[in-house]
Amino acid sequence: MSDTEKLRNRFEIEKWKTKFHSEHKLREYAEELLETRSAELCELNETLARRVEEEVEKNREKELILFQQSKMASMGEMIGNIAHQWRQPLSAISSIASSHIVQNEVGMLSLEASRESLTDIMKHTEFLSNTIDDFRNFFRNDKEYTVFLIEESVATCLHILAGIISTNCITVVRDIQHIQLFSLKNEFVQVILNLVKNAVDALVDVFDDDEKFIFIKAYVENEEAHVEITDTAGGIPKSIMNRIFEPYFTTKHKSQGTGIGLFMSSEIIGKHMKGTIIADNVDTEVGGQILRGASFKISIPLEY
Ligand SMILES: Nc1ncnc2c1ncn2[C@@H]1O[C@H](COP(=O)(O)OP(=O)(O)O)[C@@H](O)[C@H]1O
Ligand SMILES: [Mg+2]
């Protein structure tokens, strides 16, 4: 081997040594990097899991607050309704009693008249006490699944809103099939109540009494119970249609609307009853004229 060759070999060997050394170093470096990265990833995973847990907990709390607020709001509404329903019988009782006193003072109170007055007062107090029972049943906090009839829930709701419906000269037309549900009775009443109350709120602004209608229809189709609540108050503006089910969305004055009613209704129907609730605007023909209004449709599966 010549000197030049020897030198070249040496050079080659040195080159391979350096290459090997740097590759080794590179691998070491890569392994180190991998280790740090996987440690970081592990930590990130843990933080992420914790964050998700925290967010879920926060959401749960928010939902609870909303539920309580909705209960308070409907309680406030209820108290308003009780006050409304009580005003008339209370003033009747008061005027019967005062004329009883006057008749007695002038010596004109017959036994017969006295009995009549007292019977009247008893009838009125019976009505007051029935109203209280209605409300108490409604506010019972039982999340129990029971069998009930849709027509009963609608009747309860209309009884609760009877005062406000009649003072606003609203005609309610019912077309309800005999349908049994196995579900949460009070919550279902709450949903119907929210929808009918919204219809009433909208109809208050309709000028002509001949144009104030609420149609409540219930029927079975494709193994689902459907309940439609339609009014003739002009309908929901297109610009807000996709927002009405959001919590706190309201177009009403602060003292009037909370914006929780429809949100709560969709939670109850969707999450607790496995059903759906949708809104639309429809035309209804009443006595030859076409009246436009909002229409809400609840669908609940029947199999249980
Ligand atoms: N029947 C209806 N006709 C017209 N608009 C309606 C009707 N029902 C609901 N809305 C609209 O949807 C909004 C949200 O309703 P809701 O969640 O019950 O809250 P709130 O009644 O407190 O405003 C109402 O403010 C109103 O703008
Ligand atoms: Mg409402």
mmCIF file of C-alpha atoms and ligand atoms in Angstrom:
data_model
loop_
_atom_site.group_PDB
_atom_site.id
_atom_site.type_symbol
_atom_site.label_atom_id
_atom_site.label_comp_id
_atom_site.label_asym_id
_atom_site.label_seq_id
_atom_site.Cartn_x
_atom_site.Cartn_y
_atom_site.Cartn_z
ATOM 1 C CA MET A 1 0.000 0.000 0.000
ATOM 2 C CA SER A 2 1.333 3.346 -1.008
ATOM 3 C CA ASP A 3 1.536 6.251 1.394
ATOM 4 C CA THR A 4 -1.171 8.060 -0.450
ATOM 5 C CA GLU A 5 -3.427 5.049 -0.199
ATOM 6 C CA LYS A 6 -2.722 4.689 3.482
ATOM 7 C CA LEU A 7 -3.511 8.295 3.988
ATOM 8 C CA ARG A 8 -6.779 7.945 2.066
ATOM 9 C CA ASN A 9 -7.805 4.914 4.151
ATOM 10 C CA ARG A 10 -7.080 6.745 7.323
ATOM 11 C CA PHE A 11 -9.084 9.649 6.141
ATOM 12 C CA GLU A 12 -12.022 7.331 5.278
ATOM 13 C CA ILE A 13 -11.847 5.701 8.718
ATOM 14 C CA GLU A 14 -11.793 9.101 10.438
ATOM 15 C CA LYS A 15 -14.720 10.237 8.314
ATOM 16 C CA TRP A 16 -16.793 7.159 9.286
ATOM 17 C CA LYS A 17 -15.861 7.597 12.928
ATOM 18 C CA THR A 18 -17.044 11.200 12.920
ATOM 19 C CA LYS A 19 -20.211 10.244 11.043
ATOM 20 C CA PHE A 20 -20.955 7.403 13.415
ATOM 21 C CA HIS A 21 -20.265 9.596 16.382
ATOM 22 C CA SER A 22 -22.528 12.358 15.190
ATOM 23 C CA GLU A 23 -25.305 9.871 14.286
ATOM 24 C CA HIS A 24 -25.016 8.396 17.714
ATOM 25 C CA LYS A 25 -25.209 11.860 19.199
ATOM 26 C CA LEU A 26 -28.171 12.616 16.985
ATOM 27 C CA ARG A 27 -30.016 9.542 18.151
ATOM 28 C CA GLU A 28 -29.258 10.359 21.746
ATOM 29 C CA TYR A 29 -30.562 13.843 21.186
ATOM 30 C CA ALA A 30 -33.691 12.566 19.440
ATOM 31 C CA GLU A 31 -34.396 10.101 22.243
ATOM 32 C CA GLU A 32 -33.983 12.833 24.820
ATOM 33 C CA LEU A 33 -36.298 15.080 22.872
ATOM 34 C CA LEU A 34 -38.851 12.313 22.552
ATOM 35 C CA GLU A 35 -38.773 11.737 26.278
ATOM 36 C CA THR A 36 -39.321 15.409 27.122
ATOM 37 C CA ARG A 37 -42.055 15.688 24.513
ATOM 38 C CA SER A 38 -43.918 12.640 25.798
ATOM 39 C CA ALA A 39 -43.642 13.955 29.358
ATOM 40 C CA GLU A 40 -45.069 17.263 28.159
ATOM 41 C CA LEU A 41 -47.828 15.460 26.254
ATOM 42 C CA CYS A 42 -48.685 13.440 29.334
ATOM 43 C CA GLU A 43 -48.972 16.606 31.379
ATOM 44 C CA LEU A 44 -51.035 18.278 28.682
ATOM 45 C CA ASN A 45 -53.368 15.301 28.628
ATOM 46 C CA GLU A 46 -53.836 15.501 32.353
ATOM 47 C CA THR A 47 -54.483 19.244 32.252
ATOM 48 C CA LEU A 48 -56.937 18.726 29.411
ATOM 49 C CA ALA A 49 -58.817 16.028 31.309
ATOM 50 C CA ARG A 50 -58.949 18.282 34.360
ATOM 51 C CA ARG A 51 -60.170 21.212 32.247
ATOM 52 C CA VAL A 52 -62.900 19.118 30.645
ATOM 53 C CA GLU A 53 -63.989 17.957 34.077
ATOM 54 C CA GLU A 54 -64.039 21.562 35.338
ATOM 55 C CA GLU A 55 -66.043 22.741 32.327
ATOM 56 C CA VAL A 56 -68.538 19.902 32.696
ATOM 57 C CA GLU A 57 -68.962 20.795 36.361
ATOM 58 C CA LYS A 58 -69.381 24.491 35.477
ATOM 59 C CA ASN A 59 -72.004 23.563 32.876
ATOM 60 C CA ARG A 60 -73.856 21.447 35.386
ATOM 61 C CA GLU A 61 -73.912 24.355 37.818
ATOM 62 C CA LYS A 62 -75.129 26.718 35.098
ATOM 63 C CA GLU A 63 -77.916 24.328 34.180
ATOM 64 C CA LEU A 64 -78.963 24.058 37.809
ATOM 65 C CA ILE A 65 -79.080 27.842 38.143
ATOM 66 C CA LEU A 66 -81.151 28.064 34.966
ATOM 67 C CA PHE A 67 -83.544 25.427 36.286
ATOM 68 C CA GLN A 68 -83.952 27.334 39.526
ATOM 69 C CA GLN A 69 -84.395 30.627 37.676
ATOM 70 C CA SER A 70 -86.982 29.067 35.433
ATOM 71 C CA LYS A 71 -88.808 27.700 38.467
ATOM 72 C CA MET A 72 -88.696 31.146 40.067
ATOM 73 C CA ALA A 73 -89.907 32.768 36.876
ATOM 74 C CA SER A 74 -92.832 30.427 36.501
ATOM 75 C CA MET A 75 -93.513 30.790 40.215
ATOM 76 C CA GLY A 76 -93.674 34.567 39.741
ATOM 77 C CA GLU A 77 -95.971 34.041 36.792
ATOM 78 C CA MET A 78 -98.090 31.666 38.873
ATOM 79 C CA ILE A 79 -98.411 34.141 41.711
ATOM 80 C CA GLY A 80 -99.521 36.724 39.171
ATOM 81 C CA ASN A 81 -102.102 34.273 37.911
ATOM 82 C CA ILE A 82 -103.320 33.404 41.398
ATOM 83 C CA ALA A 83 -103.700 37.106 42.120
ATOM 84 C CA HIS A 84 -105.626 37.485 38.885
ATOM 85 C CA GLN A 85 -107.920 34.539 39.607
ATOM 86 C CA TRP A 86 -108.490 35.596 43.198
ATOM 87 C CA ARG A 87 -109.358 39.214 42.533
ATOM 88 C CA GLN A 88 -112.868 38.515 41.257
ATOM 89 C CA PRO A 89 -114.022 36.005 43.934
ATOM 90 C CA LEU A 90 -112.433 38.102 46.694
ATOM 91 C CA SER A 91 -114.295 41.208 45.638
ATOM 92 C CA ALA A 92 -117.491 39.130 45.297
ATOM 93 C CA ILE A 93 -117.063 37.809 48.861
ATOM 94 C CA SER A 94 -116.397 41.302 50.125
ATOM 95 C CA SER A 95 -119.497 42.775 48.463
ATOM 96 C CA ILE A 96 -121.728 39.886 49.614
ATOM 97 C CA ALA A 97 -120.499 40.375 53.185
ATOM 98 C CA SER A 98 -120.936 44.149 53.130
ATOM 99 C CA SER A 99 -124.479 43.968 51.732
ATOM 100 C CA HIS A 100 -125.188 41.312 54.377
ATOM 101 C CA ILE A 101 -124.093 43.792 57.075
ATOM 102 C CA VAL A 102 -126.130 46.671 55.565
ATOM 103 C CA GLN A 103 -129.278 44.525 55.207
ATOM 104 C CA ASN A 104 -128.882 43.389 58.791
ATOM 105 C CA GLU A 105 -128.431 46.965 60.068
ATOM 106 C CA VAL A 106 -131.618 48.157 58.404
ATOM 107 C CA GLY A 107 -133.466 45.094 59.664
ATOM 108 C CA MET A 108 -134.094 43.691 56.214
ATOM 109 C CA LEU A 109 -132.095 40.492 56.394
ATOM 110 C CA SER A 110 -134.303 37.451 56.058
ATOM 111 C CA LEU A 111 -133.067 34.049 57.112
ATOM 112 C CA GLU A 112 -133.414 32.886 53.506
ATOM 113 C CA ALA A 113 -131.307 35.795 52.152
ATOM 114 C CA SER A 114 -128.714 35.193 54.808
ATOM 115 C CA ARG A 115 -128.434 31.515 53.885
ATOM 116 C CA GLU A 116 -128.100 32.434 50.197
ATOM 117 C CA SER A 117 -125.303 34.919 50.871
ATOM 118 C CA LEU A 118 -123.393 32.458 53.003
ATOM 119 C CA THR A 119 -123.782 29.704 50.375
ATOM 120 C CA ASP A 120 -122.424 32.090 47.756
ATOM 121 C CA ILE A 121 -119.467 32.922 49.944
ATOM 122 C CA MET A 122 -118.785 29.200 50.415
ATOM 123 C CA LYS A 123 -118.828 28.643 46.631
ATOM 124 C CA HIS A 124 -116.334 31.432 46.130
ATOM 125 C CA THR A 125 -114.016 30.170 48.861
ATOM 126 C CA GLU A 126 -114.186 26.683 47.357
ATOM 127 C CA PHE A 127 -112.986 28.152 44.072
ATOM 128 C CA LEU A 128 -110.130 29.936 45.870
ATOM 129 C CA SER A 129 -109.086 26.732 47.559
ATOM 130 C CA ASN A 130 -109.226 24.748 44.267
ATOM 131 C CA THR A 131 -106.953 27.310 42.665
ATOM 132 C CA ILE A 132 -104.417 26.811 45.426
ATOM 133 C CA ASP A 133 -104.565 23.012 44.961
ATOM 134 C CA ASP A 134 -103.934 23.407 41.246
ATOM 135 C CA PHE A 135 -100.841 25.463 41.863
ATOM 136 C CA ARG A 136 -99.580 23.248 44.650
ATOM 137 C CA ASN A 137 -99.809 20.150 42.454
ATOM 138 C CA PHE A 138 -98.020 21.989 39.732
ATOM 139 C CA PHE A 139 -95.120 22.960 41.965
ATOM 140 C CA ARG A 140 -94.616 19.561 43.565
ATOM 141 C CA ASN A 141 -91.022 18.694 42.960
ATOM 142 C CA ASP A 142 -91.514 15.066 42.042
ATOM 143 C CA LYS A 143 -89.522 13.925 39.069
ATOM 144 C CA GLU A 144 -91.664 10.823 38.847
ATOM 145 C CA TYR A 145 -92.714 9.123 35.669
ATOM 146 C CA THR A 146 -96.460 8.545 35.688
ATOM 147 C CA VAL A 147 -99.191 7.719 33.218
ATOM 148 C CA PHE A 148 -101.324 10.723 32.322
ATOM 149 C CA LEU A 149 -103.570 12.015 29.563
ATOM 150 C CA ILE A 150 -102.570 14.898 27.308
ATOM 151 C CA GLU A 151 -106.094 16.329 27.598
ATOM 152 C CA GLU A 152 -105.665 16.487 31.411
ATOM 153 C CA SER A 153 -102.393 18.430 31.147
ATOM 154 C CA VAL A 154 -103.946 20.869 28.690
ATOM 155 C CA ALA A 155 -106.992 21.285 30.966
ATOM 156 C CA THR A 156 -104.756 21.977 34.000
ATOM 157 C CA CYS A 157 -102.827 24.547 32.029
ATOM 158 C CA LEU A 158 -105.945 26.273 30.698
ATOM 159 C CA HIS A 159 -107.433 26.305 34.193
ATOM 160 C CA ILE A 160 -104.333 28.018 35.536
ATOM 161 C CA LEU A 161 -104.438 30.601 32.720
ATOM 162 C CA ALA A 162 -108.250 30.919 32.640
ATOM 163 C CA GLY A 163 -108.281 34.433 34.081
ATOM 164 C CA ILE A 164 -105.752 35.971 31.737
ATOM 165 C CA ILE A 165 -107.296 34.198 28.708
ATOM 166 C CA SER A 166 -110.791 35.493 29.372
ATOM 167 C CA THR A 167 -109.779 39.076 30.247
ATOM 168 C CA ASN A 168 -107.956 39.274 26.934
ATOM 169 C CA CYS A 169 -110.983 37.876 25.037
ATOM 170 C CA ILE A 170 -108.944 35.008 23.583
ATOM 171 C CA THR A 171 -110.755 31.995 22.141
ATOM 172 C CA VAL A 172 -109.104 28.642 22.773
ATOM 173 C CA VAL A 173 -110.008 25.861 20.352
ATOM 174 C CA ARG A 174 -109.121 22.338 21.441
ATOM 175 C CA ASP A 175 -108.861 19.307 19.190
ATOM 176 C CA ILE A 176 -107.240 16.751 21.434
ATOM 177 C CA GLN A 177 -107.218 13.002 20.926
ATOM 178 C CA HIS A 178 -107.331 10.654 23.863
ATOM 179 C CA ILE A 179 -103.581 10.020 24.283
ATOM 180 C CA GLN A 180 -101.823 8.504 27.261
ATOM 181 C CA LEU A 181 -98.225 9.373 28.015
ATOM 182 C CA PHE A 182 -95.858 7.755 30.461
ATOM 183 C CA SER A 183 -93.659 10.656 31.403
ATOM 184 C CA LEU A 184 -93.016 13.583 33.728
ATOM 185 C CA LYS A 185 -96.481 15.011 34.250
ATOM 186 C CA ASN A 186 -95.642 18.307 35.943
ATOM 187 C CA GLU A 187 -92.854 19.132 33.537
ATOM 188 C CA PHE A 188 -95.130 18.448 30.602
ATOM 189 C CA VAL A 189 -97.719 20.841 32.066
ATOM 190 C CA GLN A 190 -94.936 23.399 32.496
ATOM 191 C CA VAL A 191 -94.054 23.164 28.792
ATOM 192 C CA ILE A 192 -97.686 23.505 27.661
ATOM 193 C CA LEU A 193 -98.037 26.403 30.082
ATOM 194 C CA ASN A 194 -94.976 28.169 28.639
ATOM 195 C CA LEU A 195 -96.251 27.800 25.075
ATOM 196 C CA VAL A 196 -99.807 28.899 25.829
ATOM 197 C CA LYS A 197 -98.546 31.807 27.951
ATOM 198 C CA ASN A 198 -96.315 32.956 25.069
ATOM 199 C CA ALA A 199 -99.311 32.787 22.724
ATOM 200 C CA VAL A 200 -101.353 34.846 25.197
ATOM 201 C CA ASP A 201 -98.515 37.388 25.539
ATOM 202 C CA ALA A 202 -98.396 37.764 21.755
ATOM 203 C CA LEU A 203 -102.192 37.949 21.378
ATOM 204 C CA VAL A 204 -102.448 40.768 23.922
ATOM 205 C CA ASP A 205 -101.105 43.077 21.199
ATOM 206 C CA VAL A 206 -103.743 42.004 18.644
ATOM 207 C CA PHE A 207 -106.349 44.740 18.407
ATOM 208 C CA ASP A 208 -109.384 42.885 17.065
ATOM 209 C CA ASP A 209 -110.943 40.388 19.506
ATOM 210 C CA ASP A 210 -112.272 38.376 16.536
ATOM 211 C CA GLU A 211 -108.697 37.597 15.585
ATOM 212 C CA LYS A 212 -107.437 36.243 18.905
ATOM 213 C CA PHE A 213 -107.223 32.459 18.792
ATOM 214 C CA ILE A 214 -105.156 29.688 20.293
ATOM 215 C CA PHE A 215 -105.514 26.263 18.707
ATOM 216 C CA ILE A 216 -104.344 23.267 20.697
ATOM 217 C CA LYS A 217 -104.204 20.043 18.762
ATOM 218 C CA ALA A 218 -102.975 16.608 19.864
ATOM 219 C CA TYR A 219 -102.759 13.472 17.738
ATOM 220 C CA VAL A 220 -100.722 10.318 17.192
ATOM 221 C CA GLU A 221 -98.625 9.792 14.085
ATOM 222 C CA ASN A 222 -95.718 7.414 13.416
ATOM 223 C CA GLU A 223 -95.754 6.130 16.992
ATOM 224 C CA GLU A 224 -95.278 9.612 18.352
ATOM 225 C CA ALA A 225 -97.653 11.872 20.222
ATOM 226 C CA HIS A 226 -97.769 15.339 18.681
ATOM 227 C CA VAL A 227 -99.059 18.466 20.349
ATOM 228 C CA GLU A 228 -99.411 21.644 18.299
ATOM 229 C CA ILE A 229 -100.042 25.029 19.857
ATOM 230 C CA THR A 230 -100.840 27.644 17.269
ATOM 231 C CA ASP A 231 -101.847 31.266 17.731
ATOM 232 C CA THR A 232 -103.030 34.043 15.462
ATOM 233 C CA ALA A 233 -100.812 36.842 16.731
ATOM 234 C CA GLY A 234 -98.774 37.443 13.571
ATOM 235 C CA GLY A 235 -95.967 34.955 14.128
ATOM 236 C CA ILE A 236 -92.299 35.095 15.099
ATOM 237 C CA PRO A 237 -90.104 37.444 13.029
ATOM 238 C CA LYS A 238 -87.704 35.503 10.750
ATOM 239 C CA SER A 239 -84.729 37.438 12.155
ATOM 240 C CA ILE A 240 -85.174 35.917 15.628
ATOM 241 C CA MET A 241 -86.554 32.491 14.717
ATOM 242 C CA ASN A 242 -83.225 30.708 15.303
ATOM 243 C CA ARG A 243 -82.658 32.429 18.644
ATOM 244 C CA ILE A 244 -85.919 31.912 20.516
ATOM 245 C CA PHE A 245 -84.773 28.664 22.183
ATOM 246 C CA GLU A 246 -81.601 30.315 23.559
ATOM 247 C CA PRO A 247 -81.504 30.919 27.310
ATOM 248 C CA TYR A 248 -82.291 34.534 28.262
ATOM 249 C CA PHE A 249 -83.421 35.464 24.760
ATOM 250 C CA THR A 250 -86.488 37.655 25.048
ATOM 251 C CA THR A 251 -88.070 40.468 23.074
ATOM 252 C CA LYS A 252 -90.341 41.379 25.970
ATOM 253 C CA HIS A 253 -89.915 44.135 28.511
ATOM 254 C CA LYS A 254 -87.684 43.265 31.481
ATOM 255 C CA SER A 255 -90.641 43.018 33.835
ATOM 256 C CA GLN A 256 -92.448 40.721 31.398
ATOM 257 C CA GLY A 257 -90.001 38.309 29.877
ATOM 258 C CA THR A 258 -87.161 36.208 31.222
ATOM 259 C CA GLY A 259 -86.288 34.403 28.026
ATOM 260 C CA ILE A 260 -86.123 31.115 29.878
ATOM 261 C CA GLY A 261 -89.507 29.629 28.932
ATOM 262 C CA LEU A 262 -88.658 28.203 25.529
ATOM 263 C CA PHE A 263 -85.136 27.195 26.539
ATOM 264 C CA MET A 264 -86.506 25.255 29.498
ATOM 265 C CA SER A 265 -89.264 23.751 27.378
ATOM 266 C CA SER A 266 -86.788 22.438 24.839
ATOM 267 C CA GLU A 267 -84.589 21.039 27.633
ATOM 268 C CA ILE A 268 -87.550 19.248 29.198
ATOM 269 C CA ILE A 269 -88.846 17.855 25.912
ATOM 270 C CA GLY A 270 -85.413 17.021 24.480
ATOM 271 C CA LYS A 271 -83.514 15.758 27.492
ATOM 272 C CA HIS A 272 -86.198 14.433 29.864
ATOM 273 C CA MET A 273 -88.778 13.184 27.384
ATOM 274 C CA LYS A 274 -86.596 12.215 24.406
ATOM 275 C CA GLY A 275 -88.768 14.272 22.098
ATOM 276 C CA THR A 276 -88.480 17.370 19.946
ATOM 277 C CA ILE A 277 -89.983 20.828 19.881
ATOM 278 C CA ILE A 278 -89.982 23.046 16.806
ATOM 279 C CA ALA A 279 -91.329 26.483 15.967
ATOM 280 C CA ASP A 280 -92.773 27.806 12.734
ATOM 281 C CA ASN A 281 -95.166 30.437 11.423
ATOM 282 C CA VAL A 282 -98.417 29.229 9.878
ATOM 283 C CA ASP A 283 -101.618 30.561 8.349
ATOM 284 C CA THR A 284 -104.912 29.410 9.823
ATOM 285 C CA GLU A 285 -108.320 29.986 8.296
ATOM 286 C CA VAL A 286 -110.883 31.203 10.810
ATOM 287 C CA GLY A 287 -114.379 32.152 9.665
ATOM 288 C CA GLY A 288 -113.244 32.941 6.136
ATOM 289 C CA GLN A 289 -110.196 35.001 7.051
ATOM 290 C CA ILE A 290 -106.609 33.863 7.004
ATOM 291 C CA LEU A 291 -104.741 34.619 10.209
ATOM 292 C CA ARG A 292 -100.982 34.247 10.575
ATOM 293 C CA GLY A 293 -99.346 33.179 13.806
ATOM 294 C CA ALA A 294 -96.673 31.166 15.547
ATOM 295 C CA SER A 295 -96.993 27.403 15.820
ATOM 296 C CA PHE A 296 -95.046 25.163 18.179
ATOM 297 C CA LYS A 297 -95.003 21.424 17.670
ATOM 298 C CA ILE A 298 -93.975 18.963 20.366
ATOM 299 C CA SER A 299 -93.338 15.344 19.384
ATOM 300 C CA ILE A 300 -92.816 12.640 21.991
ATOM 301 C CA PRO A 301 -92.128 8.957 21.223
ATOM 302 C CA LEU A 302 -94.874 6.703 22.532
ATOM 303 C CA GLU A 303 -93.009 3.476 23.198
ATOM 304 C CA TYR A 304 -91.886 3.040 26.777
HETATM 305 N N1 LIG B 1 -96.279 32.655 20.193
HETATM 306 C C1 LIG B 1 -95.323 33.535 19.939
HETATM 307 N N2 LIG B 1 -95.493 34.557 19.046
HETATM 308 C C2 LIG B 1 -94.510 35.438 18.788
HETATM 309 N N3 LIG B 1 -93.282 35.395 19.375
HETATM 310 C C3 LIG B 1 -93.046 34.421 20.267
HETATM 311 C C4 LIG B 1 -94.038 33.430 20.597
HETATM 312 N N4 LIG B 1 -93.497 32.581 21.497
HETATM 313 C C5 LIG B 1 -92.243 33.006 21.721
HETATM 314 N N5 LIG B 1 -91.956 34.110 21.012
HETATM 315 C C6 LIG B 1 -90.681 34.847 20.998
HETATM 316 O O1 LIG B 1 -89.693 34.062 21.647
HETATM 317 C C7 LIG B 1 -89.095 34.801 22.727
HETATM 318 C C8 LIG B 1 -88.632 33.851 23.808
HETATM 319 O O2 LIG B 1 -89.718 33.239 24.481
HETATM 320 P P1 LIG B 1 -89.526 32.661 25.934
HETATM 321 O O3 LIG B 1 -88.323 31.795 25.954
HETATM 322 O O4 LIG B 1 -90.809 32.040 26.378
HETATM 323 O O5 LIG B 1 -89.174 33.928 26.801
HETATM 324 P P2 LIG B 1 -90.106 35.137 27.273
HETATM 325 O O6 LIG B 1 -91.543 34.712 27.093
HETATM 326 O O7 LIG B 1 -89.747 35.341 28.692
HETATM 327 O O8 LIG B 1 -89.737 36.287 26.384
HETATM 328 C C9 LIG B 1 -90.154 35.786 23.134
HETATM 329 O O9 LIG B 1 -89.609 36.904 23.788
HETATM 330 C C10 LIG B 1 -90.777 36.146 21.780
HETATM 331 O O10 LIG B 1 -89.995 37.108 21.108
HETATM 332 MG MG MG B 2 -92.310 32.846 27.725
#
